[in-house]
């Protein structure tokens, strides 16, 4: 499995209208969590965030919100933001534009947000145009498409939780958008990596904020 822990500059240039990081003048990190809500993992994440007075952004799958509305409500009630992550975790490279947009629209029935993150980070430049208003589209075309600056790698079963935390600690800097996953697959690594990440950056004087675009 190949992926970039730190997103290279040239990849960011290929999708310049997407948000990869957020310019800041203070020590702020933007933690994000994909694929929830999950009945066990998402509450764990919320409890960890609360300990550090941290806010984050959760990119949710519509069908998971429909299955666990009480957990989704807790995310919002505790001051975090949510974003659309499609209804069924679709890969934008492997489906038609029409099906992709319909799936995002279906998720939008449960997720009221102008933030969108493509599953796997896979989205065509034409799909970006449809979602951000550059081209006419049948869905909300005022999305901010949020990618990332640093991947923890918690989805990678070949890694340890320690390695995932080191990935973030070594690569994140002020304004970085960091990806974790509140999913069953990632949980064995997340439950070690997230507390270590929160503790390390808190001790370095960082704040954790939700994406406010």
JSON list of C-alpha atoms in Angstrom, two decimals:
[
{"chain": "A", "resi": 1, "resn": "UNK", "atom": "CA", "xyz": [0.00, 0.00, 0.00]},
{"chain": "A", "resi": 2, "resn": "UNK", "atom": "CA", "xyz": [1.56, 3.29, -1.12]},
{"chain": "A", "resi": 3, "resn": "UNK", "atom": "CA", "xyz": [0.56, 6.71, 0.13]},
{"chain": "A", "resi": 4, "resn": "UNK", "atom": "CA", "xyz": [2.18, 9.97, 1.13]},
{"chain": "A", "resi": 5, "resn": "UNK", "atom": "CA", "xyz": [2.31, 10.69, 4.85]},
{"chain": "A", "resi": 6, "resn": "UNK", "atom": "CA", "xyz": [3.13, 14.31, 3.98]},
{"chain": "A", "resi": 7, "resn": "UNK", "atom": "CA", "xyz": [1.28, 15.57, 0.93]},
{"chain": "A", "resi": 8, "resn": "UNK", "atom": "CA", "xyz": [3.87, 16.79, -1.63]},
{"chain": "A", "resi": 9, "resn": "UNK", "atom": "CA", "xyz": [3.67, 20.30, -3.02]},
{"chain": "A", "resi": 10, "resn": "UNK", "atom": "CA", "xyz": [3.16, 19.11, -6.59]},
{"chain": "A", "resi": 11, "resn": "UNK", "atom": "CA", "xyz": [0.04, 17.13, -5.66]},
{"chain": "A", "resi": 12, "resn": "UNK", "atom": "CA", "xyz": [-1.44, 20.21, -4.01]},
{"chain": "A", "resi": 13, "resn": "UNK", "atom": "CA", "xyz": [-0.76, 22.12, -7.24]},
{"chain": "A", "resi": 14, "resn": "UNK", "atom": "CA", "xyz": [-2.79, 19.59, -9.25]},
{"chain": "A", "resi": 15, "resn": "UNK", "atom": "CA", "xyz": [-5.89, 20.45, -7.22]},
{"chain": "A", "resi": 16, "resn": "UNK", "atom": "CA", "xyz": [-5.37, 24.10, -6.32]},
{"chain": "A", "resi": 17, "resn": "UNK", "atom": "CA", "xyz": [-9.02, 24.77, -5.48]},
{"chain": "A", "resi": 18, "resn": "UNK", "atom": "CA", "xyz": [-8.99, 22.09, -2.76]},
{"chain": "A", "resi": 19, "resn": "UNK", "atom": "CA", "xyz": [-7.94, 22.91, 0.81]},
{"chain": "A", "resi": 20, "resn": "UNK", "atom": "CA", "xyz": [-4.80, 21.05, 1.85]},
{"chain": "A", "resi": 21, "resn": "UNK", "atom": "CA", "xyz": [-3.77, 23.16, 4.82]},
{"chain": "A", "resi": 22, "resn": "UNK", "atom": "CA", "xyz": [-4.91, 26.41, 6.41]},
{"chain": "A", "resi": 23, "resn": "UNK", "atom": "CA", "xyz": [-2.54, 29.38, 6.74]},
{"chain": "A", "resi": 24, "resn": "UNK", "atom": "CA", "xyz": [-2.26, 30.43, 10.38]},
{"chain": "A", "resi": 25, "resn": "UNK", "atom": "CA", "xyz": [0.01, 32.60, 12.47]},
{"chain": "A", "resi": 26, "resn": "UNK", "atom": "CA", "xyz": [-0.51, 30.62, 15.67]},
{"chain": "A", "resi": 27, "resn": "UNK", "atom": "CA", "xyz": [0.14, 27.05, 16.77]},
{"chain": "A", "resi": 28, "resn": "UNK", "atom": "CA", "xyz": [-3.09, 25.50, 15.51]},
{"chain": "A", "resi": 29, "resn": "UNK", "atom": "CA", "xyz": [-3.72, 22.03, 14.12]},
{"chain": "A", "resi": 30, "resn": "UNK", "atom": "CA", "xyz": [-6.83, 20.83, 12.34]},
{"chain": "A", "resi": 31, "resn": "UNK", "atom": "CA", "xyz": [-7.53, 17.21, 13.28]},
{"chain": "A", "resi": 32, "resn": "UNK", "atom": "CA", "xyz": [-10.02, 15.43, 11.04]},
{"chain": "A", "resi": 33, "resn": "UNK", "atom": "CA", "xyz": [-11.68, 12.03, 11.36]},
{"chain": "A", "resi": 34, "resn": "UNK", "atom": "CA", "xyz": [-13.07, 10.07, 8.41]},
{"chain": "A", "resi": 35, "resn": "UNK", "atom": "CA", "xyz": [-15.66, 7.35, 7.91]},
{"chain": "A", "resi": 36, "resn": "UNK", "atom": "CA", "xyz": [-17.77, 7.61, 11.08]},
{"chain": "A", "resi": 37, "resn": "UNK", "atom": "CA", "xyz": [-19.81, 7.82, 13.07]},
{"chain": "A", "resi": 38, "resn": "UNK", "atom": "CA", "xyz": [-18.99, 4.46, 14.66]},
{"chain": "A", "resi": 39, "resn": "UNK", "atom": "CA", "xyz": [-20.72, 3.30, 17.87]},
{"chain": "A", "resi": 40, "resn": "UNK", "atom": "CA", "xyz": [-17.47, 2.48, 19.70]},
{"chain": "A", "resi": 41, "resn": "UNK", "atom": "CA", "xyz": [-14.72, 4.46, 18.00]},
{"chain": "A", "resi": 42, "resn": "UNK", "atom": "CA", "xyz": [-16.38, 7.87, 17.64]},
{"chain": "A", "resi": 43, "resn": "UNK", "atom": "CA", "xyz": [-17.25, 8.13, 21.38]},
{"chain": "A", "resi": 44, "resn": "UNK", "atom": "CA", "xyz": [-13.62, 7.20, 22.18]},
{"chain": "A", "resi": 45, "resn": "UNK", "atom": "CA", "xyz": [-12.42, 10.02, 19.92]},
{"chain": "A", "resi": 46, "resn": "UNK", "atom": "CA", "xyz": [-14.85, 12.49, 21.46]},
{"chain": "A", "resi": 47, "resn": "UNK", "atom": "CA", "xyz": [-13.72, 11.57, 24.98]},
{"chain": "A", "resi": 48, "resn": "UNK", "atom": "CA", "xyz": [-10.07, 12.05, 24.02]},
{"chain": "A", "resi": 49, "resn": "UNK", "atom": "CA", "xyz": [-10.75, 15.41, 22.40]},
{"chain": "A", "resi": 50, "resn": "UNK", "atom": "CA", "xyz": [-12.68, 16.60, 25.44]},
{"chain": "A", "resi": 51, "resn": "UNK", "atom": "CA", "xyz": [-9.70, 15.92, 27.71]},
{"chain": "A", "resi": 52, "resn": "UNK", "atom": "CA", "xyz": [-7.65, 18.46, 25.73]},
{"chain": "A", "resi": 53, "resn": "UNK", "atom": "CA", "xyz": [-10.45, 20.95, 25.04]},
{"chain": "A", "resi": 54, "resn": "UNK", "atom": "CA", "xyz": [-9.84, 20.11, 21.39]},
{"chain": "A", "resi": 55, "resn": "UNK", "atom": "CA", "xyz": [-12.21, 20.68, 18.50]},
{"chain": "A", "resi": 56, "resn": "UNK", "atom": "CA", "xyz": [-12.09, 18.66, 15.29]},
{"chain": "A", "resi": 57, "resn": "UNK", "atom": "CA", "xyz": [-13.87, 18.02, 12.01]},
{"chain": "A", "resi": 58, "resn": "UNK", "atom": "CA", "xyz": [-15.59, 14.72, 11.30]},
{"chain": "A", "resi": 59, "resn": "UNK", "atom": "CA", "xyz": [-16.13, 13.70, 7.67]},
{"chain": "A", "resi": 60, "resn": "UNK", "atom": "CA", "xyz": [-19.07, 11.35, 7.94]},
{"chain": "A", "resi": 61, "resn": "UNK", "atom": "CA", "xyz": [-20.57, 8.71, 5.68]},
{"chain": "A", "resi": 62, "resn": "UNK", "atom": "CA", "xyz": [-24.28, 9.29, 5.21]},
{"chain": "A", "resi": 63, "resn": "UNK", "atom": "CA", "xyz": [-25.34, 5.69, 5.84]},
{"chain": "A", "resi": 64, "resn": "UNK", "atom": "CA", "xyz": [-23.38, 5.70, 9.11]},
{"chain": "A", "resi": 65, "resn": "UNK", "atom": "CA", "xyz": [-25.10, 8.88, 10.25]},
{"chain": "A", "resi": 66, "resn": "UNK", "atom": "CA", "xyz": [-28.45, 7.29, 9.44]},
{"chain": "A", "resi": 67, "resn": "UNK", "atom": "CA", "xyz": [-27.48, 4.23, 11.52]},
{"chain": "A", "resi": 68, "resn": "UNK", "atom": "CA", "xyz": [-26.08, 6.19, 14.49]},
{"chain": "A", "resi": 69, "resn": "UNK", "atom": "CA", "xyz": [-27.89, 9.55, 14.65]},
{"chain": "A", "resi": 70, "resn": "UNK", "atom": "CA", "xyz": [-27.35, 9.91, 18.41]},
{"chain": "A", "resi": 71, "resn": "UNK", "atom": "CA", "xyz": [-23.57, 9.75, 18.02]},
{"chain": "A", "resi": 72, "resn": "UNK", "atom": "CA", "xyz": [-23.68, 12.24, 15.15]},
{"chain": "A", "resi": 73, "resn": "UNK", "atom": "CA", "xyz": [-25.72, 14.57, 17.37]},
{"chain": "A", "resi": 74, "resn": "UNK", "atom": "CA", "xyz": [-23.12, 14.24, 20.12]},
{"chain": "A", "resi": 75, "resn": "UNK", "atom": "CA", "xyz": [-20.38, 15.29, 17.67]},
{"chain": "A", "resi": 76, "resn": "UNK", "atom": "CA", "xyz": [-22.29, 18.49, 16.92]},
{"chain": "A", "resi": 77, "resn": "UNK", "atom": "CA", "xyz": [-23.39, 19.10, 20.51]},
{"chain": "A", "resi": 78, "resn": "UNK", "atom": "CA", "xyz": [-19.79, 19.02, 21.68]},
{"chain": "A", "resi": 79, "resn": "UNK", "atom": "CA", "xyz": [-18.80, 21.80, 19.29]},
{"chain": "A", "resi": 80, "resn": "UNK", "atom": "CA", "xyz": [-17.17, 19.88, 16.47]},
{"chain": "A", "resi": 81, "resn": "UNK", "atom": "CA", "xyz": [-17.85, 20.31, 12.77]},
{"chain": "A", "resi": 82, "resn": "UNK", "atom": "CA", "xyz": [-18.97, 17.70, 10.31]},
{"chain": "A", "resi": 83, "resn": "UNK", "atom": "CA", "xyz": [-18.50, 17.25, 6.60]},
{"chain": "A", "resi": 84, "resn": "UNK", "atom": "CA", "xyz": [-19.91, 15.13, 3.79]},
{"chain": "A", "resi": 85, "resn": "UNK", "atom": "CA", "xyz": [-17.89, 12.00, 2.90]},
{"chain": "A", "resi": 86, "resn": "UNK", "atom": "CA", "xyz": [-20.46, 10.56, 0.45]},
{"chain": "A", "resi": 87, "resn": "UNK", "atom": "CA", "xyz": [-23.25, 8.20, 1.42]},
{"chain": "A", "resi": 88, "resn": "UNK", "atom": "CA", "xyz": [-21.41, 4.93, 0.72]},
{"chain": "A", "resi": 89, "resn": "UNK", "atom": "CA", "xyz": [-17.68, 5.83, 0.70]},
{"chain": "A", "resi": 90, "resn": "UNK", "atom": "CA", "xyz": [-17.47, 6.06, -3.08]},
{"chain": "A", "resi": 91, "resn": "UNK", "atom": "CA", "xyz": [-14.24, 6.33, -5.04]},
{"chain": "A", "resi": 92, "resn": "UNK", "atom": "CA", "xyz": [-14.73, 9.24, -7.44]},
{"chain": "A", "resi": 93, "resn": "UNK", "atom": "CA", "xyz": [-12.34, 7.70, -9.97]},
{"chain": "A", "resi": 94, "resn": "UNK", "atom": "CA", "xyz": [-14.43, 4.55, -10.30]},
{"chain": "A", "resi": 95, "resn": "UNK", "atom": "CA", "xyz": [-17.99, 5.83, -10.69]},
{"chain": "A", "resi": 96, "resn": "UNK", "atom": "CA", "xyz": [-19.77, 8.15, -13.09]},
{"chain": "A", "resi": 97, "resn": "UNK", "atom": "CA", "xyz": [-20.02, 11.83, -12.24]},
{"chain": "A", "resi": 98, "resn": "UNK", "atom": "CA", "xyz": [-23.80, 11.46, -12.03]},
{"chain": "A", "resi": 99, "resn": "UNK", "atom": "CA", "xyz": [-23.64, 8.60, -9.53]},
{"chain": "A", "resi": 100, "resn": "UNK", "atom": "CA", "xyz": [-21.00, 10.42, -7.47]},
{"chain": "A", "resi": 101, "resn": "UNK", "atom": "CA", "xyz": [-23.11, 13.55, -7.23]},
{"chain": "A", "resi": 102, "resn": "UNK", "atom": "CA", "xyz": [-26.26, 11.56, -6.40]},
{"chain": "A", "resi": 103, "resn": "UNK", "atom": "CA", "xyz": [-24.40, 9.80, -3.60]},
{"chain": "A", "resi": 104, "resn": "UNK", "atom": "CA", "xyz": [-23.17, 13.10, -2.15]},
{"chain": "A", "resi": 105, "resn": "UNK", "atom": "CA", "xyz": [-26.72, 14.45, -2.38]},
{"chain": "A", "resi": 106, "resn": "UNK", "atom": "CA", "xyz": [-28.01, 11.36, -0.53]},
{"chain": "A", "resi": 107, "resn": "UNK", "atom": "CA", "xyz": [-25.48, 11.96, 2.26]},
{"chain": "A", "resi": 108, "resn": "UNK", "atom": "CA", "xyz": [-26.54, 15.59, 2.36]},
{"chain": "A", "resi": 109, "resn": "UNK", "atom": "CA", "xyz": [-29.96, 14.52, 3.66]},
{"chain": "A", "resi": 110, "resn": "UNK", "atom": "CA", "xyz": [-28.21, 13.60, 6.92]},
{"chain": "A", "resi": 111, "resn": "UNK", "atom": "CA", "xyz": [-25.17, 15.91, 6.91]},
{"chain": "A", "resi": 112, "resn": "UNK", "atom": "CA", "xyz": [-25.85, 19.63, 6.70]},
{"chain": "A", "resi": 113, "resn": "UNK", "atom": "CA", "xyz": [-22.41, 20.96, 5.79]},
{"chain": "A", "resi": 114, "resn": "UNK", "atom": "CA", "xyz": [-20.56, 22.83, 3.08]},
{"chain": "A", "resi": 115, "resn": "UNK", "atom": "CA", "xyz": [-17.43, 20.76, 3.73]},
{"chain": "A", "resi": 116, "resn": "UNK", "atom": "CA", "xyz": [-16.68, 17.73, 1.59]},
{"chain": "A", "resi": 117, "resn": "UNK", "atom": "CA", "xyz": [-13.86, 15.21, 1.60]},
{"chain": "A", "resi": 118, "resn": "UNK", "atom": "CA", "xyz": [-13.59, 12.63, -1.19]},
{"chain": "A", "resi": 119, "resn": "UNK", "atom": "CA", "xyz": [-13.12, 9.08, 0.09]},
{"chain": "A", "resi": 120, "resn": "UNK", "atom": "CA", "xyz": [-9.55, 7.86, -0.54]},
{"chain": "A", "resi": 121, "resn": "UNK", "atom": "CA", "xyz": [-8.80, 11.43, -1.66]},
{"chain": "A", "resi": 122, "resn": "UNK", "atom": "CA", "xyz": [-9.87, 10.30, -5.13]},
{"chain": "A", "resi": 123, "resn": "UNK", "atom": "CA", "xyz": [-11.82, 12.84, -7.08]},
{"chain": "A", "resi": 124, "resn": "UNK", "atom": "CA", "xyz": [-11.48, 14.04, -10.65]},
{"chain": "A", "resi": 125, "resn": "UNK", "atom": "CA", "xyz": [-10.79, 17.65, -11.47]},
{"chain": "A", "resi": 126, "resn": "UNK", "atom": "CA", "xyz": [-14.14, 17.79, -13.26]},
{"chain": "A", "resi": 127, "resn": "UNK", "atom": "CA", "xyz": [-15.90, 16.55, -10.13]},
{"chain": "A", "resi": 128, "resn": "UNK", "atom": "CA", "xyz": [-14.11, 19.27, -8.17]},
{"chain": "A", "resi": 129, "resn": "UNK", "atom": "CA", "xyz": [-15.54, 21.84, -10.58]},
{"chain": "A", "resi": 130, "resn": "UNK", "atom": "CA", "xyz": [-19.05, 20.43, -10.16]},
{"chain": "A", "resi": 131, "resn": "UNK", "atom": "CA", "xyz": [-18.84, 20.62, -6.37]},
{"chain": "A", "resi": 132, "resn": "UNK", "atom": "CA", "xyz": [-17.24, 24.03, -6.05]},
{"chain": "A", "resi": 133, "resn": "UNK", "atom": "CA", "xyz": [-19.44, 25.97, -8.45]},
{"chain": "A", "resi": 134, "resn": "UNK", "atom": "CA", "xyz": [-17.02, 26.26, -11.36]},
{"chain": "A", "resi": 135, "resn": "UNK", "atom": "CA", "xyz": [-19.47, 24.14, -13.39]},
{"chain": "A", "resi": 136, "resn": "UNK", "atom": "CA", "xyz": [-23.25, 23.95, -13.05]},
{"chain": "A", "resi": 137, "resn": "UNK", "atom": "CA", "xyz": [-24.24, 21.02, -10.87]},
{"chain": "A", "resi": 138, "resn": "UNK", "atom": "CA", "xyz": [-27.45, 19.47, -9.47]},
{"chain": "A", "resi": 139, "resn": "UNK", "atom": "CA", "xyz": [-25.96, 19.38, -5.95]},
{"chain": "A", "resi": 140, "resn": "UNK", "atom": "CA", "xyz": [-24.92, 22.11, -3.56]},
{"chain": "A", "resi": 141, "resn": "UNK", "atom": "CA", "xyz": [-22.09, 23.61, -5.58]},
{"chain": "A", "resi": 142, "resn": "UNK", "atom": "CA", "xyz": [-20.59, 25.71, -2.84]},
{"chain": "A", "resi": 143, "resn": "UNK", "atom": "CA", "xyz": [-18.57, 22.96, -1.18]},
{"chain": "A", "resi": 144, "resn": "UNK", "atom": "CA", "xyz": [-15.15, 23.55, 0.26]},
{"chain": "A", "resi": 145, "resn": "UNK", "atom": "CA", "xyz": [-13.25, 20.38, -0.62]},
{"chain": "A", "resi": 146, "resn": "UNK", "atom": "CA", "xyz": [-10.99, 19.50, 2.29]},
{"chain": "A", "resi": 147, "resn": "UNK", "atom": "CA", "xyz": [-8.02, 17.28, 1.55]},
{"chain": "A", "resi": 148, "resn": "UNK", "atom": "CA", "xyz": [-5.06, 17.03, 3.97]},
{"chain": "A", "resi": 149, "resn": "UNK", "atom": "CA", "xyz": [-1.47, 17.89, 4.69]},
{"chain": "A", "resi": 150, "resn": "UNK", "atom": "CA", "xyz": [-0.62, 14.87, 6.88]},
{"chain": "A", "resi": 151, "resn": "UNK", "atom": "CA", "xyz": [-1.93, 11.29, 6.94]},
{"chain": "A", "resi": 152, "resn": "UNK", "atom": "CA", "xyz": [-1.52, 9.42, 10.21]},
{"chain": "A", "resi": 153, "resn": "UNK", "atom": "CA", "xyz": [-1.69, 6.10, 8.37]},
{"chain": "A", "resi": 154, "resn": "UNK", "atom": "CA", "xyz": [-4.02, 4.63, 11.00]},
{"chain": "A", "resi": 155, "resn": "UNK", "atom": "CA", "xyz": [-5.90, 2.78, 8.23]},
{"chain": "A", "resi": 156, "resn": "UNK", "atom": "CA", "xyz": [-2.73, 0.82, 7.41]},
{"chain": "A", "resi": 157, "resn": "UNK", "atom": "CA", "xyz": [-2.81, -2.55, 9.21]},
{"chain": "A", "resi": 158, "resn": "UNK", "atom": "CA", "xyz": [0.94, -2.93, 8.64]},
{"chain": "A", "resi": 159, "resn": "UNK", "atom": "CA", "xyz": [1.68, -0.02, 10.99]},
{"chain": "A", "resi": 160, "resn": "UNK", "atom": "CA", "xyz": [1.65, 0.27, 14.78]},
{"chain": "A", "resi": 161, "resn": "UNK", "atom": "CA", "xyz": [-0.16, 2.98, 16.69]},
{"chain": "A", "resi": 162, "resn": "UNK", "atom": "CA", "xyz": [3.23, 4.33, 17.71]},
{"chain": "A", "resi": 163, "resn": "UNK", "atom": "CA", "xyz": [4.26, 4.74, 14.07]},
{"chain": "A", "resi": 164, "resn": "UNK", "atom": "CA", "xyz": [1.02, 6.56, 13.30]},
{"chain": "A", "resi": 165, "resn": "UNK", "atom": "CA", "xyz": [1.61, 9.05, 16.10]},
{"chain": "A", "resi": 166, "resn": "UNK", "atom": "CA", "xyz": [5.21, 9.57, 14.93]},
{"chain": "A", "resi": 167, "resn": "UNK", "atom": "CA", "xyz": [3.94, 10.23, 11.40]},
{"chain": "A", "resi": 168, "resn": "UNK", "atom": "CA", "xyz": [1.88, 13.13, 12.70]},
{"chain": "A", "resi": 169, "resn": "UNK", "atom": "CA", "xyz": [4.41, 14.40, 15.23]},
{"chain": "A", "resi": 170, "resn": "UNK", "atom": "CA", "xyz": [7.21, 14.53, 12.65]},
{"chain": "A", "resi": 171, "resn": "UNK", "atom": "CA", "xyz": [5.22, 16.02, 9.77]},
{"chain": "A", "resi": 172, "resn": "UNK", "atom": "CA", "xyz": [2.51, 18.30, 11.19]},
{"chain": "A", "resi": 173, "resn": "UNK", "atom": "CA", "xyz": [3.13, 22.02, 11.51]},
{"chain": "A", "resi": 174, "resn": "UNK", "atom": "CA", "xyz": [0.93, 25.04, 12.25]},
{"chain": "A", "resi": 175, "resn": "UNK", "atom": "CA", "xyz": [-2.05, 24.98, 9.91]},
{"chain": "A", "resi": 176, "resn": "UNK", "atom": "CA", "xyz": [-1.76, 21.30, 8.98]},
{"chain": "A", "resi": 177, "resn": "UNK", "atom": "CA", "xyz": [-4.94, 19.37, 8.24]},
{"chain": "A", "resi": 178, "resn": "UNK", "atom": "CA", "xyz": [-4.33, 15.91, 9.76]},
{"chain": "A", "resi": 179, "resn": "UNK", "atom": "CA", "xyz": [-6.30, 12.75, 8.97]},
{"chain": "A", "resi": 180, "resn": "UNK", "atom": "CA", "xyz": [-7.30, 10.04, 11.41]},
{"chain": "A", "resi": 181, "resn": "UNK", "atom": "CA", "xyz": [-10.17, 7.56, 11.02]},
{"chain": "A", "resi": 182, "resn": "UNK", "atom": "CA", "xyz": [-12.96, 6.85, 13.51]},
{"chain": "A", "resi": 183, "resn": "UNK", "atom": "CA", "xyz": [-13.49, 3.42, 11.99]},
{"chain": "A", "resi": 184, "resn": "UNK", "atom": "CA", "xyz": [-13.31, -0.14, 13.24]},
{"chain": "A", "resi": 185, "resn": "UNK", "atom": "CA", "xyz": [-10.40, -0.94, 10.92]},
{"chain": "A", "resi": 186, "resn": "UNK", "atom": "CA", "xyz": [-8.29, 1.95, 12.21]},
{"chain": "A", "resi": 187, "resn": "UNK", "atom": "CA", "xyz": [-9.17, 1.63, 15.89]},
{"chain": "A", "resi": 188, "resn": "UNK", "atom": "CA", "xyz": [-6.28, -0.65, 16.94]},
{"chain": "A", "resi": 189, "resn": "UNK", "atom": "CA", "xyz": [-3.84, 2.07, 15.85]},
{"chain": "A", "resi": 190, "resn": "UNK", "atom": "CA", "xyz": [-5.99, 5.13, 16.55]},
{"chain": "A", "resi": 191, "resn": "UNK", "atom": "CA", "xyz": [-6.46, 4.29, 20.23]},
{"chain": "A", "resi": 192, "resn": "UNK", "atom": "CA", "xyz": [-2.71, 4.63, 20.73]},
{"chain": "A", "resi": 193, "resn": "UNK", "atom": "CA", "xyz": [-1.89, 7.30, 18.17]},
{"chain": "A", "resi": 194, "resn": "UNK", "atom": "CA", "xyz": [-4.57, 9.87, 19.00]},
{"chain": "A", "resi": 195, "resn": "UNK", "atom": "CA", "xyz": [-3.81, 10.25, 22.74]},
{"chain": "A", "resi": 196, "resn": "UNK", "atom": "CA", "xyz": [-0.08, 10.54, 22.03]},
{"chain": "A", "resi": 197, "resn": "UNK", "atom": "CA", "xyz": [-0.69, 13.14, 19.32]},
{"chain": "A", "resi": 198, "resn": "UNK", "atom": "CA", "xyz": [-2.98, 15.22, 21.52]},
{"chain": "A", "resi": 199, "resn": "UNK", "atom": "CA", "xyz": [-0.57, 15.10, 24.44]},
{"chain": "A", "resi": 200, "resn": "UNK", "atom": "CA", "xyz": [2.52, 15.93, 22.39]},
{"chain": "A", "resi": 201, "resn": "UNK", "atom": "CA", "xyz": [1.11, 18.96, 20.61]},
{"chain": "A", "resi": 202, "resn": "UNK", "atom": "CA", "xyz": [-0.71, 20.22, 23.69]},
{"chain": "A", "resi": 203, "resn": "UNK", "atom": "CA", "xyz": [2.59, 20.22, 25.57]},
{"chain": "A", "resi": 204, "resn": "UNK", "atom": "CA", "xyz": [4.10, 22.18, 22.66]},
{"chain": "A", "resi": 205, "resn": "UNK", "atom": "CA", "xyz": [1.45, 24.87, 23.08]},
{"chain": "A", "resi": 206, "resn": "UNK", "atom": "CA", "xyz": [-0.79, 23.96, 20.16]},
{"chain": "A", "resi": 207, "resn": "UNK", "atom": "CA", "xyz": [-4.57, 24.34, 19.96]},
{"chain": "A", "resi": 208, "resn": "UNK", "atom": "CA", "xyz": [-6.83, 22.01, 18.03]},
{"chain": "A", "resi": 209, "resn": "UNK", "atom": "CA", "xyz": [-9.62, 23.68, 16.09]},
{"chain": "A", "resi": 210, "resn": "UNK", "atom": "CA", "xyz": [-12.42, 22.65, 13.78]},
{"chain": "A", "resi": 211, "resn": "UNK", "atom": "CA", "xyz": [-12.18, 23.77, 10.17]},
{"chain": "A", "resi": 212, "resn": "UNK", "atom": "CA", "xyz": [-14.09, 27.02, 9.90]},
{"chain": "A", "resi": 213, "resn": "UNK", "atom": "CA", "xyz": [-14.37, 27.49, 6.13]}
]
